[in-house]
C-alpha cells in the first residue's frame, strides 16, 4: 500500500464554501475510489492550505482510472472553482522528509536487548 501526501490551496474567500461542499463527496465517486484501491483519504485545512493524506494500493493506477470517470470529472469541476489553480491529476505527492514510527522501530538494539 502507498501513502501519499498532497497539497492544494483554496482561493481567498472560498474556505466556508469548500468546507460545506466537501463535507460529503458523491456516493458514486466514493465507490469508484474504493474500487480503485483507496483505503483512506483525509483532508486537513489550515486557512487556505489543504493537506491530503491518501492510503491507496497504487496511486498511479487510481489516477488513470479516475481520469476517465464521469463522477470524478464532475467533482473536479465543482471543486476546482474553489482552488487557487486546478488540482493536478498528474501530481505524484509530496516527498517525505521525516517520519516518527512506532517506538523501537528503526533503532539499534541496546546492550540489554542484544
PDB file of N, CA and C in Angstrom:
ATOM      1  N   UNK A   1       0.842  -1.175   0.000  1.00  0.00           N
ATOM      2  CA  UNK A   1       0.000   0.000   0.000  1.00  0.00           C
ATOM      3  C   UNK A   1       0.891   1.243   0.000  1.00  0.00           C
ATOM      4  N   UNK A   2       0.463   2.251  -0.722  1.00  0.00           N
ATOM      5  CA  UNK A   2       1.193   3.515  -0.785  1.00  0.00           C
ATOM      6  C   UNK A   2       0.525   4.538   0.129  1.00  0.00           C
ATOM      7  N   UNK A   3       1.350   5.388   0.718  1.00  0.00           N
ATOM      8  CA  UNK A   3       0.877   6.533   1.496  1.00  0.00           C
ATOM      9  C   UNK A   3       1.316   7.774   0.743  1.00  0.00           C
ATOM     10  N   UNK A   4       0.354   8.600   0.353  1.00  0.00           N
ATOM     11  CA  UNK A   4       0.619   9.770  -0.473  1.00  0.00           C
ATOM     12  C   UNK A   4       0.148  11.017   0.262  1.00  0.00           C
ATOM     13  N   UNK A   5       0.955  12.062   0.235  1.00  0.00           N
ATOM     14  CA  UNK A   5       0.569  13.367   0.771  1.00  0.00           C
ATOM     15  C   UNK A   5       0.492  14.345  -0.394  1.00  0.00           C
ATOM     16  N   UNK A   6      -0.576  15.118  -0.428  1.00  0.00           N
ATOM     17  CA  UNK A   6      -0.778  16.121  -1.473  1.00  0.00           C
ATOM     18  C   UNK A   6      -1.095  17.456  -0.814  1.00  0.00           C
ATOM     19  N   UNK A   7      -0.817  18.527  -1.539  1.00  0.00           N
ATOM     20  CA  UNK A   7      -1.117  19.862  -1.026  1.00  0.00           C
ATOM     21  C   UNK A   7      -1.838  20.634  -2.111  1.00  0.00           C
ATOM     22  N   UNK A   8      -2.925  21.294  -1.746  1.00  0.00           N
ATOM     23  CA  UNK A   8      -3.627  22.198  -2.641  1.00  0.00           C
ATOM     24  C   UNK A   8      -3.929  23.470  -1.865  1.00  0.00           C
ATOM     25  N   UNK A   9      -4.368  24.487  -2.567  1.00  0.00           N
ATOM     26  CA  UNK A   9      -4.632  25.780  -1.930  1.00  0.00           C
ATOM     27  C   UNK A   9      -5.958  26.326  -2.443  1.00  0.00           C
ATOM     28  N   UNK A  10      -6.724  26.878  -1.512  1.00  0.00           N
ATOM     29  CA  UNK A  10      -8.013  27.482  -1.853  1.00  0.00           C
ATOM     30  C   UNK A  10      -7.834  28.917  -2.330  1.00  0.00           C
ATOM     31  N   UNK A  11      -8.804  29.380  -3.107  1.00  0.00           N
ATOM     32  CA  UNK A  11      -8.873  30.795  -3.447  1.00  0.00           C
ATOM     33  C   UNK A  11      -9.318  31.547  -2.192  1.00  0.00           C
ATOM     34  N   UNK A  12      -8.801  32.742  -1.977  1.00  0.00           N
ATOM     35  CA  UNK A  12      -9.256  33.523  -0.815  1.00  0.00           C
ATOM     36  C   UNK A  12     -10.768  33.707  -0.854  1.00  0.00           C
ATOM     37  N   UNK A  13     -11.397  33.483   0.297  1.00  0.00           N
ATOM     38  CA  UNK A  13     -12.837  33.613   0.421  1.00  0.00           C
ATOM     39  C   UNK A  13     -13.614  32.334   0.150  1.00  0.00           C
ATOM     40  N   UNK A  14     -12.935  31.267  -0.274  1.00  0.00           N
ATOM     41  CA  UNK A  14     -13.619  30.012  -0.616  1.00  0.00           C
ATOM     42  C   UNK A  14     -13.668  29.019   0.542  1.00  0.00           C
ATOM     43  N   UNK A  15     -13.114  29.379   1.680  1.00  0.00           N
ATOM     44  CA  UNK A  15     -12.987  28.430   2.790  1.00  0.00           C
ATOM     45  C   UNK A  15     -14.335  27.843   3.225  1.00  0.00           C
ATOM     46  N   UNK A  16     -15.296  28.688   3.511  1.00  0.00           N
ATOM     47  CA  UNK A  16     -16.590  28.214   4.017  1.00  0.00           C
ATOM     48  C   UNK A  16     -17.312  27.357   2.971  1.00  0.00           C
ATOM     49  N   UNK A  17     -17.265  27.787   1.721  1.00  0.00           N
ATOM     50  CA  UNK A  17     -17.906  27.025   0.646  1.00  0.00           C
ATOM     51  C   UNK A  17     -17.240  25.667   0.492  1.00  0.00           C
ATOM     52  N   UNK A  18     -15.913  25.644   0.518  1.00  0.00           N
ATOM     53  CA  UNK A  18     -15.181  24.379   0.382  1.00  0.00           C
ATOM     54  C   UNK A  18     -15.547  23.428   1.515  1.00  0.00           C
ATOM     55  N   UNK A  19     -15.503  23.925   2.744  1.00  0.00           N
ATOM     56  CA  UNK A  19     -15.816  23.071   3.891  1.00  0.00           C
ATOM     57  C   UNK A  19     -17.225  22.492   3.761  1.00  0.00           C
ATOM     58  N   UNK A  20     -18.182  23.319   3.368  1.00  0.00           N
ATOM     59  CA  UNK A  20     -19.573  22.886   3.249  1.00  0.00           C
ATOM     60  C   UNK A  20     -19.731  21.866   2.120  1.00  0.00           C
ATOM     61  N   UNK A  21     -19.181  22.176   0.941  1.00  0.00           N
ATOM     62  CA  UNK A  21     -19.364  21.299  -0.216  1.00  0.00           C
ATOM     63  C   UNK A  21     -18.548  20.020  -0.119  1.00  0.00           C
ATOM     64  N   UNK A  22     -17.445  20.064   0.597  1.00  0.00           N
ATOM     65  CA  UNK A  22     -16.578  18.886   0.679  1.00  0.00           C
ATOM     66  C   UNK A  22     -16.864  18.046   1.919  1.00  0.00           C
ATOM     67  N   UNK A  23     -17.885  18.408   2.679  1.00  0.00           N
ATOM     68  CA  UNK A  23     -18.222  17.635   3.881  1.00  0.00           C
ATOM     69  C   UNK A  23     -18.607  16.204   3.524  1.00  0.00           C
ATOM     70  N   UNK A  24     -19.200  16.026   2.349  1.00  0.00           N
ATOM     71  CA  UNK A  24     -19.590  14.703   1.860  1.00  0.00           C
ATOM     72  C   UNK A  24     -19.324  14.677   0.363  1.00  0.00           C
ATOM     73  N   UNK A  25     -18.652  13.620  -0.103  1.00  0.00           N
ATOM     74  CA  UNK A  25     -18.442  13.507  -1.548  1.00  0.00           C
ATOM     75  C   UNK A  25     -19.552  12.645  -2.145  1.00  0.00           C
ATOM     76  N   UNK A  26     -19.792  12.748  -3.449  1.00  0.00           N
ATOM     77  CA  UNK A  26     -20.839  11.933  -4.072  1.00  0.00           C
ATOM     78  C   UNK A  26     -20.585  10.437  -3.862  1.00  0.00           C
ATOM     79  N   UNK A  27     -21.656   9.706  -3.594  1.00  0.00           N
ATOM     80  CA  UNK A  27     -21.552   8.271  -3.301  1.00  0.00           C
ATOM     81  C   UNK A  27     -20.937   7.499  -4.464  1.00  0.00           C
ATOM     82  N   UNK A  28     -21.264   7.881  -5.713  1.00  0.00           N
ATOM     83  CA  UNK A  28     -20.699   7.154  -6.851  1.00  0.00           C
ATOM     84  C   UNK A  28     -19.198   7.388  -6.974  1.00  0.00           C
ATOM     85  N   UNK A  29     -18.739   8.582  -6.615  1.00  0.00           N
ATOM     86  CA  UNK A  29     -17.307   8.867  -6.640  1.00  0.00           C
ATOM     87  C   UNK A  29     -16.589   8.086  -5.544  1.00  0.00           C
ATOM     88  N   UNK A  30     -17.158   8.066  -4.348  1.00  0.00           N
ATOM     89  CA  UNK A  30     -16.539   7.301  -3.261  1.00  0.00           C
ATOM     90  C   UNK A  30     -16.452   5.824  -3.626  1.00  0.00           C
ATOM     91  N   UNK A  31     -17.504   5.284  -4.224  1.00  0.00           N
ATOM     92  CA  UNK A  31     -17.499   3.873  -4.617  1.00  0.00           C
ATOM     93  C   UNK A  31     -16.405   3.607  -5.650  1.00  0.00           C
ATOM     94  N   UNK A  32     -16.261   4.486  -6.631  1.00  0.00           N
ATOM     95  CA  UNK A  32     -15.208   4.314  -7.640  1.00  0.00           C
ATOM     96  C   UNK A  32     -13.827   4.387  -7.008  1.00  0.00           C
ATOM     97  N   UNK A  33     -13.639   5.307  -6.077  1.00  0.00           N
ATOM     98  CA  UNK A  33     -12.342   5.442  -5.415  1.00  0.00           C
ATOM     99  C   UNK A  33     -12.005   4.190  -4.619  1.00  0.00           C
ATOM    100  N   UNK A  34     -12.991   3.666  -3.911  1.00  0.00           N
ATOM    101  CA  UNK A  34     -12.751   2.447  -3.129  1.00  0.00           C
ATOM    102  C   UNK A  34     -12.462   1.262  -4.046  1.00  0.00           C
ATOM    103  N   UNK A  35     -13.208   1.147  -5.146  1.00  0.00           N
ATOM    104  CA  UNK A  35     -12.967   0.072  -6.117  1.00  0.00           C
ATOM    105  C   UNK A  35     -11.584   0.197  -6.747  1.00  0.00           C
ATOM    106  N   UNK A  36     -11.072   1.423  -6.825  1.00  0.00           N
ATOM    107  CA  UNK A  36      -9.751   1.668  -7.406  1.00  0.00           C
ATOM    108  C   UNK A  36      -8.631   1.512  -6.388  1.00  0.00           C
ATOM    109  N   UNK A  37      -8.964   1.099  -5.159  1.00  0.00           N
ATOM    110  CA  UNK A  37      -7.924   0.794  -4.180  1.00  0.00           C
ATOM    111  C   UNK A  37      -7.672   1.833  -3.112  1.00  0.00           C
ATOM    112  N   UNK A  38      -8.514   2.857  -2.997  1.00  0.00           N
ATOM    113  CA  UNK A  38      -8.336   3.851  -1.933  1.00  0.00           C
ATOM    114  C   UNK A  38      -8.854   3.265  -0.625  1.00  0.00           C
ATOM    115  N   UNK A  39      -7.992   3.278   0.391  1.00  0.00           N
ATOM    116  CA  UNK A  39      -8.375   2.815   1.723  1.00  0.00           C
ATOM    117  C   UNK A  39      -8.757   4.002   2.604  1.00  0.00           C
ATOM    118  N   UNK A  40      -7.990   5.079   2.472  1.00  0.00           N
ATOM    119  CA  UNK A  40      -8.189   6.270   3.291  1.00  0.00           C
ATOM    120  C   UNK A  40      -7.856   7.496   2.463  1.00  0.00           C
ATOM    121  N   UNK A  41      -8.669   8.531   2.595  1.00  0.00           N
ATOM    122  CA  UNK A  41      -8.325   9.850   2.031  1.00  0.00           C
ATOM    123  C   UNK A  41      -8.800  10.864   3.051  1.00  0.00           C
ATOM    124  N   UNK A  42      -7.863  11.576   3.648  1.00  0.00           N
ATOM    125  CA  UNK A  42      -8.174  12.580   4.671  1.00  0.00           C
ATOM    126  C   UNK A  42      -7.674  13.934   4.180  1.00  0.00           C
ATOM    127  N   UNK A  43      -8.412  14.984   4.515  1.00  0.00           N
ATOM    128  CA  UNK A  43      -8.006  16.337   4.142  1.00  0.00           C
ATOM    129  C   UNK A  43      -8.070  17.221   5.383  1.00  0.00           C
ATOM    130  N   UNK A  44      -6.984  17.948   5.616  1.00  0.00           N
ATOM    131  CA  UNK A  44      -6.937  18.956   6.670  1.00  0.00           C
ATOM    132  C   UNK A  44      -6.844  20.320   5.999  1.00  0.00           C
ATOM    133  N   UNK A  45      -7.430  21.336   6.628  1.00  0.00           N
ATOM    134  CA  UNK A  45      -7.340  22.698   6.101  1.00  0.00           C
ATOM    135  C   UNK A  45      -6.754  23.606   7.156  1.00  0.00           C
ATOM    136  N   UNK A  46      -5.772  24.418   6.749  1.00  0.00           N
ATOM    137  CA  UNK A  46      -5.172  25.451   7.590  1.00  0.00           C
ATOM    138  C   UNK A  46      -5.291  26.752   6.807  1.00  0.00           C
ATOM    139  N   UNK A  47      -6.306  27.533   7.114  1.00  0.00           N
ATOM    140  CA  UNK A  47      -6.544  28.743   6.329  1.00  0.00           C
ATOM    141  C   UNK A  47      -6.899  28.350   4.910  1.00  0.00           C
ATOM    142  N   UNK A  48      -6.066  28.754   3.964  1.00  0.00           N
ATOM    143  CA  UNK A  48      -6.292  28.434   2.559  1.00  0.00           C
ATOM    144  C   UNK A  48      -5.585  27.152   2.127  1.00  0.00           C
ATOM    145  N   UNK A  49      -4.711  26.634   2.965  1.00  0.00           N
ATOM    146  CA  UNK A  49      -3.909  25.469   2.605  1.00  0.00           C
ATOM    147  C   UNK A  49      -4.627  24.167   2.947  1.00  0.00           C
ATOM    148  N   UNK A  50      -4.660  23.248   1.971  1.00  0.00           N
ATOM    149  CA  UNK A  50      -5.261  21.931   2.146  1.00  0.00           C
ATOM    150  C   UNK A  50      -4.160  20.884   2.092  1.00  0.00           C
ATOM    151  N   UNK A  51      -4.174  19.977   3.041  1.00  0.00           N
ATOM    152  CA  UNK A  51      -3.217  18.876   3.084  1.00  0.00           C
ATOM    153  C   UNK A  51      -4.009  17.583   2.992  1.00  0.00           C
ATOM    154  N   UNK A  52      -3.693  16.757   1.993  1.00  0.00           N
ATOM    155  CA  UNK A  52      -4.387  15.494   1.748  1.00  0.00           C
ATOM    156  C   UNK A  52      -3.455  14.336   2.139  1.00  0.00           C
ATOM    157  N   UNK A  53      -4.011  13.347   2.800  1.00  0.00           N
ATOM    158  CA  UNK A  53      -3.279  12.120   3.121  1.00  0.00           C
ATOM    159  C   UNK A  53      -4.078  10.966   2.530  1.00  0.00           C
ATOM    160  N   UNK A  54      -3.423  10.171   1.675  1.00  0.00           N
ATOM    161  CA  UNK A  54      -4.103   9.103   0.954  1.00  0.00           C
ATOM    162  C   UNK A  54      -3.381   7.779   1.194  1.00  0.00           C
ATOM    163  N   UNK A  55      -4.128   6.751   1.526  1.00  0.00           N
ATOM    164  CA  UNK A  55      -3.610   5.380   1.558  1.00  0.00           C
ATOM    165  C   UNK A  55      -4.305   4.647   0.427  1.00  0.00           C
ATOM    166  N   UNK A  56      -3.523   4.153  -0.529  1.00  0.00           N
ATOM    167  CA  UNK A  56      -4.077   3.563  -1.739  1.00  0.00           C
ATOM    168  C   UNK A  56      -3.176   2.424  -2.201  1.00  0.00           C
ATOM    169  N   UNK A  57      -3.773   1.433  -2.845  1.00  0.00           N
ATOM    170  CA  UNK A  57      -2.984   0.310  -3.348  1.00  0.00           C
ATOM    171  C   UNK A  57      -1.952   0.781  -4.376  1.00  0.00           C
ATOM    172  N   UNK A  58      -2.373   1.593  -5.342  1.00  0.00           N
ATOM    173  CA  UNK A  58      -1.496   2.056  -6.418  1.00  0.00           C
ATOM    174  C   UNK A  58      -1.998   3.422  -6.876  1.00  0.00           C
ATOM    175  N   UNK A  59      -1.288   4.486  -6.488  1.00  0.00           N
ATOM    176  CA  UNK A  59      -1.754   5.846  -6.765  1.00  0.00           C
ATOM    177  C   UNK A  59      -1.803   6.146  -8.262  1.00  0.00           C
ATOM    178  N   UNK A  60      -0.819   5.689  -9.019  1.00  0.00           N
ATOM    179  CA  UNK A  60      -0.818   5.921 -10.470  1.00  0.00           C
ATOM    180  C   UNK A  60      -2.023   5.227 -11.120  1.00  0.00           C
ATOM    181  N   UNK A  61      -2.339   4.013 -10.680  1.00  0.00           N
ATOM    182  CA  UNK A  61      -3.497   3.299 -11.222  1.00  0.00           C
ATOM    183  C   UNK A  61      -4.794   4.023 -10.852  1.00  0.00           C
ATOM    184  N   UNK A  62      -4.856   4.568  -9.644  1.00  0.00           N
ATOM    185  CA  UNK A  62      -6.025   5.351  -9.233  1.00  0.00           C
ATOM    186  C   UNK A  62      -6.205   6.557 -10.150  1.00  0.00           C
ATOM    187  N   UNK A  63      -5.121   7.283 -10.394  1.00  0.00           N
ATOM    188  CA  UNK A  63      -5.194   8.454 -11.272  1.00  0.00           C
ATOM    189  C   UNK A  63      -5.670   8.062 -12.671  1.00  0.00           C
ATOM    190  N   UNK A  64      -5.133   6.982 -13.200  1.00  0.00           N
ATOM    191  CA  UNK A  64      -5.552   6.525 -14.533  1.00  0.00           C
ATOM    192  C   UNK A  64      -7.037   6.205 -14.559  1.00  0.00           C
ATOM    193  N   UNK A  65      -7.500   5.517 -13.545  1.00  0.00           N
ATOM    194  CA  UNK A  65      -8.915   5.119 -13.508  1.00  0.00           C
ATOM    195  C   UNK A  65      -9.829   6.337 -13.375  1.00  0.00           C
ATOM    196  N   UNK A  66      -9.473   7.271 -12.490  1.00  0.00           N
ATOM    197  CA  UNK A  66     -10.327   8.427 -12.262  1.00  0.00           C
ATOM    198  C   UNK A  66     -10.311   9.417 -13.431  1.00  0.00           C
ATOM    199  N   UNK A  67      -9.266   9.384 -14.212  1.00  0.00           N
ATOM    200  CA  UNK A  67      -9.173  10.291 -15.362  1.00  0.00           C
ATOM    201  C   UNK A  67     -10.372  10.106 -16.303  1.00  0.00           C
ATOM    202  N   UNK A  68     -10.856   8.893 -16.447  1.00  0.00           N
ATOM    203  CA  UNK A  68     -11.980   8.613 -17.330  1.00  0.00           C
ATOM    204  C   UNK A  68     -13.320   8.536 -16.618  1.00  0.00           C
ATOM    205  N   UNK A  69     -13.363   8.893 -15.351  1.00  0.00           N
ATOM    206  CA  UNK A  69     -14.573   8.768 -14.552  1.00  0.00           C
ATOM    207  C   UNK A  69     -15.448  10.014 -14.681  1.00  0.00           C
ATOM    208  N   UNK A  70     -16.690   9.822 -15.090  1.00  0.00           N
ATOM    209  CA  UNK A  70     -17.634  10.940 -15.182  1.00  0.00           C
ATOM    210  C   UNK A  70     -17.889  11.542 -13.795  1.00  0.00           C
ATOM    211  N   UNK A  71     -17.994  10.688 -12.771  1.00  0.00           N
ATOM    212  CA  UNK A  71     -18.225  11.177 -11.407  1.00  0.00           C
ATOM    213  C   UNK A  71     -17.053  12.039 -10.946  1.00  0.00           C
ATOM    214  N   UNK A  72     -15.833  11.610 -11.238  1.00  0.00           N
ATOM    215  CA  UNK A  72     -14.657  12.380 -10.839  1.00  0.00           C
ATOM    216  C   UNK A  72     -14.556  13.680 -11.630  1.00  0.00           C
ATOM    217  N   UNK A  73     -14.829  13.641 -12.912  1.00  0.00           N
ATOM    218  CA  UNK A  73     -14.762  14.860 -13.723  1.00  0.00           C
ATOM    219  C   UNK A  73     -15.749  15.906 -13.211  1.00  0.00           C
ATOM    220  N   UNK A  74     -16.961  15.488 -12.870  1.00  0.00           N
ATOM    221  CA  UNK A  74     -17.955  16.420 -12.328  1.00  0.00           C
ATOM    222  C   UNK A  74     -17.496  16.985 -10.986  1.00  0.00           C
ATOM    223  N   UNK A  75     -16.921  16.124 -10.148  1.00  0.00           N
ATOM    224  CA  UNK A  75     -16.433  16.560  -8.834  1.00  0.00           C
ATOM    225  C   UNK A  75     -15.286  17.544  -8.983  1.00  0.00           C
ATOM    226  N   UNK A  76     -14.357  17.265  -9.885  1.00  0.00           N
ATOM    227  CA  UNK A  76     -13.219  18.167 -10.085  1.00  0.00           C
ATOM    228  C   UNK A  76     -13.690  19.536 -10.578  1.00  0.00           C
ATOM    229  N   UNK A  77     -14.677  19.566 -11.473  1.00  0.00           N
ATOM    230  CA  UNK A  77     -15.222  20.854 -11.925  1.00  0.00           C
ATOM    231  C   UNK A  77     -15.815  21.630 -10.752  1.00  0.00           C
ATOM    232  N   UNK A  78     -16.532  20.929  -9.889  1.00  0.00           N
ATOM    233  CA  UNK A  78     -17.149  21.572  -8.730  1.00  0.00           C
ATOM    234  C   UNK A  78     -16.093  22.105  -7.770  1.00  0.00           C
ATOM    235  N   UNK A  79     -15.062  21.313  -7.484  1.00  0.00           N
ATOM    236  CA  UNK A  79     -14.051  21.706  -6.508  1.00  0.00           C
ATOM    237  C   UNK A  79     -13.018  22.680  -7.088  1.00  0.00           C
ATOM    238  N   UNK A  80     -12.640  22.491  -8.351  1.00  0.00           N
ATOM    239  CA  UNK A  80     -11.581  23.329  -8.921  1.00  0.00           C
ATOM    240  C   UNK A  80     -11.945  24.802  -8.957  1.00  0.00           C
ATOM    241  N   UNK A  81     -13.221  25.130  -8.989  1.00  0.00           N
ATOM    242  CA  UNK A  81     -13.612  26.537  -8.978  1.00  0.00           C
ATOM    243  C   UNK A  81     -13.238  27.210  -7.657  1.00  0.00           C
ATOM    244  N   UNK A  82     -12.996  26.398  -6.618  1.00  0.00           N
ATOM    245  CA  UNK A  82     -12.652  26.911  -5.296  1.00  0.00           C
ATOM    246  C   UNK A  82     -11.148  26.934  -5.042  1.00  0.00           C
ATOM    247  N   UNK A  83     -10.386  26.285  -5.926  1.00  0.00           N
ATOM    248  CA  UNK A  83      -8.939  26.159  -5.717  1.00  0.00           C
ATOM    249  C   UNK A  83      -8.170  27.268  -6.403  1.00  0.00           C
ATOM    250  N   UNK A  84      -7.034  27.596  -5.830  1.00  0.00           N
ATOM    251  CA  UNK A  84      -6.099  28.545  -6.428  1.00  0.00           C
ATOM    252  C   UNK A  84      -5.203  27.744  -7.360  1.00  0.00           C
ATOM    253  N   UNK A  85      -5.685  27.501  -8.574  1.00  0.00           N
ATOM    254  CA  UNK A  85      -5.030  26.591  -9.509  1.00  0.00           C
ATOM    255  C   UNK A  85      -5.741  25.258  -9.427  1.00  0.00           C
ATOM    256  N   UNK A  86      -5.983  24.631 -10.548  1.00  0.00           N
ATOM    257  CA  UNK A  86      -6.691  23.360 -10.572  1.00  0.00           C
ATOM    258  C   UNK A  86      -5.884  22.272  -9.887  1.00  0.00           C
ATOM    259  N   UNK A  87      -6.583  21.267  -9.360  1.00  0.00           N
ATOM    260  CA  UNK A  87      -5.923  20.085  -8.819  1.00  0.00           C
ATOM    261  C   UNK A  87      -5.205  19.392  -9.969  1.00  0.00           C
ATOM    262  N   UNK A  88      -3.948  19.083  -9.793  1.00  0.00           N
ATOM    263  CA  UNK A  88      -3.155  18.454 -10.838  1.00  0.00           C
ATOM    264  C   UNK A  88      -3.265  16.935 -10.721  1.00  0.00           C
ATOM    265  N   UNK A  89      -3.997  16.295 -11.641  1.00  0.00           N
ATOM    266  CA  UNK A  89      -4.150  14.839 -11.543  1.00  0.00           C
ATOM    267  C   UNK A  89      -2.847  14.084 -11.758  1.00  0.00           C
ATOM    268  N   UNK A  90      -1.830  14.748 -12.299  1.00  0.00           N
ATOM    269  CA  UNK A  90      -0.535  14.094 -12.509  1.00  0.00           C
ATOM    270  C   UNK A  90       0.386  14.242 -11.293  1.00  0.00           C
ATOM    271  N   UNK A  91      -0.076  14.922 -10.258  1.00  0.00           N
ATOM    272  CA  UNK A  91       0.751  15.112  -9.066  1.00  0.00           C
ATOM    273  C   UNK A  91       1.105  13.763  -8.455  1.00  0.00           C
ATOM    274  N   UNK A  92       2.354  13.603  -8.099  1.00  0.00           N
ATOM    275  CA  UNK A  92       2.809  12.338  -7.517  1.00  0.00           C
ATOM    276  C   UNK A  92       2.887  12.406  -5.998  1.00  0.00           C
ATOM    277  N   UNK A  93       2.644  13.560  -5.426  1.00  0.00           N
ATOM    278  CA  UNK A  93       2.641  13.699  -3.981  1.00  0.00           C
ATOM    279  C   UNK A  93       3.869  14.410  -3.464  1.00  0.00           C
ATOM    280  N   UNK A  94       3.792  14.777  -2.206  1.00  0.00           N
ATOM    281  CA  UNK A  94       4.901  15.445  -1.534  1.00  0.00           C
ATOM    282  C   UNK A  94       5.962  14.408  -1.162  1.00  0.00           C
ATOM    283  N   UNK A  95       7.205  14.823  -1.195  1.00  0.00           N
ATOM    284  CA  UNK A  95       8.308  13.939  -0.820  1.00  0.00           C
ATOM    285  C   UNK A  95       8.410  13.896   0.700  1.00  0.00           C
ATOM    286  N   UNK A  96       8.419  12.681   1.266  1.00  0.00           N
ATOM    287  CA  UNK A  96       8.559  12.542   2.713  1.00  0.00           C
ATOM    288  C   UNK A  96       9.993  12.850   3.120  1.00  0.00           C
ATOM    289  N   UNK A  97      10.117  13.664   4.150  1.00  0.00           N
ATOM    290  CA  UNK A  97      11.428  14.049   4.652  1.00  0.00           C
ATOM    291  C   UNK A  97      11.749  13.315   5.945  1.00  0.00           C
ATOM    292  N   UNK A  98      10.740  13.108   6.777  1.00  0.00           N
ATOM    293  CA  UNK A  98      10.972  12.501   8.086  1.00  0.00           C
ATOM    294  C   UNK A  98       9.690  11.853   8.566  1.00  0.00           C
ATOM    295  N   UNK A  99       9.816  10.800   9.356  1.00  0.00           N
ATOM    296  CA  UNK A  99       8.665  10.130   9.940  1.00  0.00           C
ATOM    297  C   UNK A  99       9.037   9.578  11.304  1.00  0.00           C
ATOM    298  N   UNK A 100       8.163   9.774  12.282  1.00  0.00           N
ATOM    299  CA  UNK A 100       8.335   9.131  13.578  1.00  0.00           C
ATOM    300  C   UNK A 100       7.475   7.876  13.545  1.00  0.00           C
ATOM    301  N   UNK A 101       8.112   6.727  13.612  1.00  0.00           N
ATOM    302  CA  UNK A 101       7.385   5.465  13.580  1.00  0.00           C
ATOM    303  C   UNK A 101       7.022   4.997  14.972  1.00  0.00           C
ATOM    304  N   UNK A 102       6.634   3.738  15.049  1.00  0.00           N
ATOM    305  CA  UNK A 102       6.314   3.138  16.339  1.00  0.00           C
ATOM    306  C   UNK A 102       7.563   3.109  17.202  1.00  0.00           C
ATOM    307  N   UNK A 103       7.405   3.255  18.530  1.00  0.00           N
ATOM    308  CA  UNK A 103       8.567   3.208  19.412  1.00  0.00           C
ATOM    309  C   UNK A 103       9.356   1.911  19.200  1.00  0.00           C
ATOM    310  N   UNK A 104      10.661   2.045  19.114  1.00  0.00           N
ATOM    311  CA  UNK A 104      11.520   0.873  18.996  1.00  0.00           C
ATOM    312  C   UNK A 104      11.812   0.453  17.573  1.00  0.00           C
ATOM    313  N   UNK A 105      11.080   0.942  16.608  1.00  0.00           N
ATOM    314  CA  UNK A 105      11.345   0.572  15.221  1.00  0.00           C
ATOM    315  C   UNK A 105      12.420   1.488  14.641  1.00  0.00           C
ATOM    316  N   UNK A 106      13.302   0.906  13.885  1.00  0.00           N
ATOM    317  CA  UNK A 106      14.314   1.683  13.193  1.00  0.00           C
ATOM    318  C   UNK A 106      15.465   2.142  14.056  1.00  0.00           C
ATOM    319  N   UNK A 107      15.617   1.567  15.240  1.00  0.00           N
ATOM    320  CA  UNK A 107      16.756   1.941  16.081  1.00  0.00           C
ATOM    321  C   UNK A 107      17.573   0.696  16.380  1.00  0.00           C
ATOM    322  N   UNK A 108      18.794   0.927  16.689  1.00  0.00           N
ATOM    323  CA  UNK A 108      19.673  -0.193  17.035  1.00  0.00           C
ATOM    324  C   UNK A 108      19.302  -0.729  18.406  1.00  0.00           C
ATOM    325  N   UNK A 109      19.383  -2.049  18.631  1.00  0.00           N
ATOM    326  CA  UNK A 109      19.053  -2.591  19.962  1.00  0.00           C
ATOM    327  C   UNK A 109      20.075  -2.133  20.994  1.00  0.00           C
ATOM    328  N   UNK A 110      19.589  -1.930  22.211  1.00  0.00           N
ATOM    329  CA  UNK A 110      20.508  -1.551  23.294  1.00  0.00           C
ATOM    330  C   UNK A 110      21.266  -2.786  23.748  1.00  0.00           C
ATOM    331  N   UNK A 111      22.267  -2.593  24.588  1.00  0.00           N
ATOM    332  CA  UNK A 111      23.083  -3.698  25.101  1.00  0.00           C
ATOM    333  C   UNK A 111      22.208  -4.733  25.796  1.00  0.00           C
ATOM    334  N   UNK A 112      21.225  -4.289  26.561  1.00  0.00           N
ATOM    335  CA  UNK A 112      20.343  -5.202  27.286  1.00  0.00           C
ATOM    336  C   UNK A 112      19.477  -6.020  26.347  1.00  0.00           C
ATOM    337  N   UNK A 113      19.166  -5.490  25.150  1.00  0.00           N
ATOM    338  CA  UNK A 113      18.300  -6.178  24.211  1.00  0.00           C
ATOM    339  C   UNK A 113      19.054  -7.179  23.336  1.00  0.00           C
ATOM    340  N   UNK A 114      20.387  -7.097  23.298  1.00  0.00           N
ATOM    341  CA  UNK A 114      21.181  -7.997  22.438  1.00  0.00           C
ATOM    342  C   UNK A 114      21.220  -9.393  22.983  1.00  0.00           C
TER     343      UNK A 114
END
